[in-house]
CSV table of C-alpha atoms in Angstrom, one decimal:
chain,number,residue,atom,x,y,z
A,1,MET,CA,113.5,107.8,196.0
A,2,VAL,CA,114.9,104.3,196.7
A,3,VAL,CA,111.5,103.1,197.9
A,4,VAL,CA,109.9,104.4,194.6
A,5,PHE,CA,112.6,102.7,192.6
A,6,ILE,CA,112.0,99.4,194.4
A,7,LYS,CA,108.3,99.8,193.9
A,8,ASN,CA,108.7,100.5,190.2
A,9,ASN,CA,111.2,97.6,189.9
A,10,MET,CA,108.7,95.2,191.5
A,11,VAL,CA,106.0,96.4,189.2
A,12,LEU,CA,108.2,96.0,186.1
A,13,HIS,CA,109.3,92.6,187.3
A,14,ARG,CA,105.6,91.5,187.8
A,15,LEU,CA,104.7,93.0,184.4
A,16,TYR,CA,107.7,91.2,182.8
A,17,ARG,CA,106.7,87.9,184.4
A,18,PHE,CA,103.1,88.4,183.2
A,19,MET,CA,104.2,89.2,179.6
A,20,GLY,CA,106.6,86.2,179.7
A,21,ALA,CA,103.8,83.8,180.8
A,22,TYR,CA,101.4,85.3,178.3
A,23,ALA,CA,104.0,84.9,175.5
A,24,TYR,CA,104.7,81.3,176.6
A,25,TYR,CA,101.0,80.4,176.7
A,26,GLY,CA,100.4,82.2,173.4
A,27,PHE,CA,103.3,80.3,171.7
A,28,PHE,CA,102.0,76.9,173.2
A,29,TYR,CA,98.5,77.7,172.0
A,30,MET,CA,99.7,78.6,168.5
A,31,PHE,CA,101.8,75.5,168.3
A,32,TYR,CA,98.9,73.3,169.5
A,33,ASN,CA,96.6,74.9,166.9
A,34,ARG,CA,99.2,74.3,164.2
A,35,ARG,CA,99.3,70.6,165.2
A,36,LEU,CA,95.5,70.4,165.1
A,37,PHE,CA,95.5,72.1,161.7
A,38,VAL,CA,98.2,69.8,160.4
A,39,LYS,CA,96.2,66.8,161.6
A,40,ILE,CA,93.1,68.1,159.9
A,41,ASP,CA,94.9,68.7,156.7
């Protein structure tokens, strides 16, 4: 049971890091696009 908990914890930690990185890049991409749109306007 402890091994399964550690396995699930590592999977959740990896998924959390992946979602965090995805959200960070998504926010940066949106901010960069907003700057480009503002420059175009």
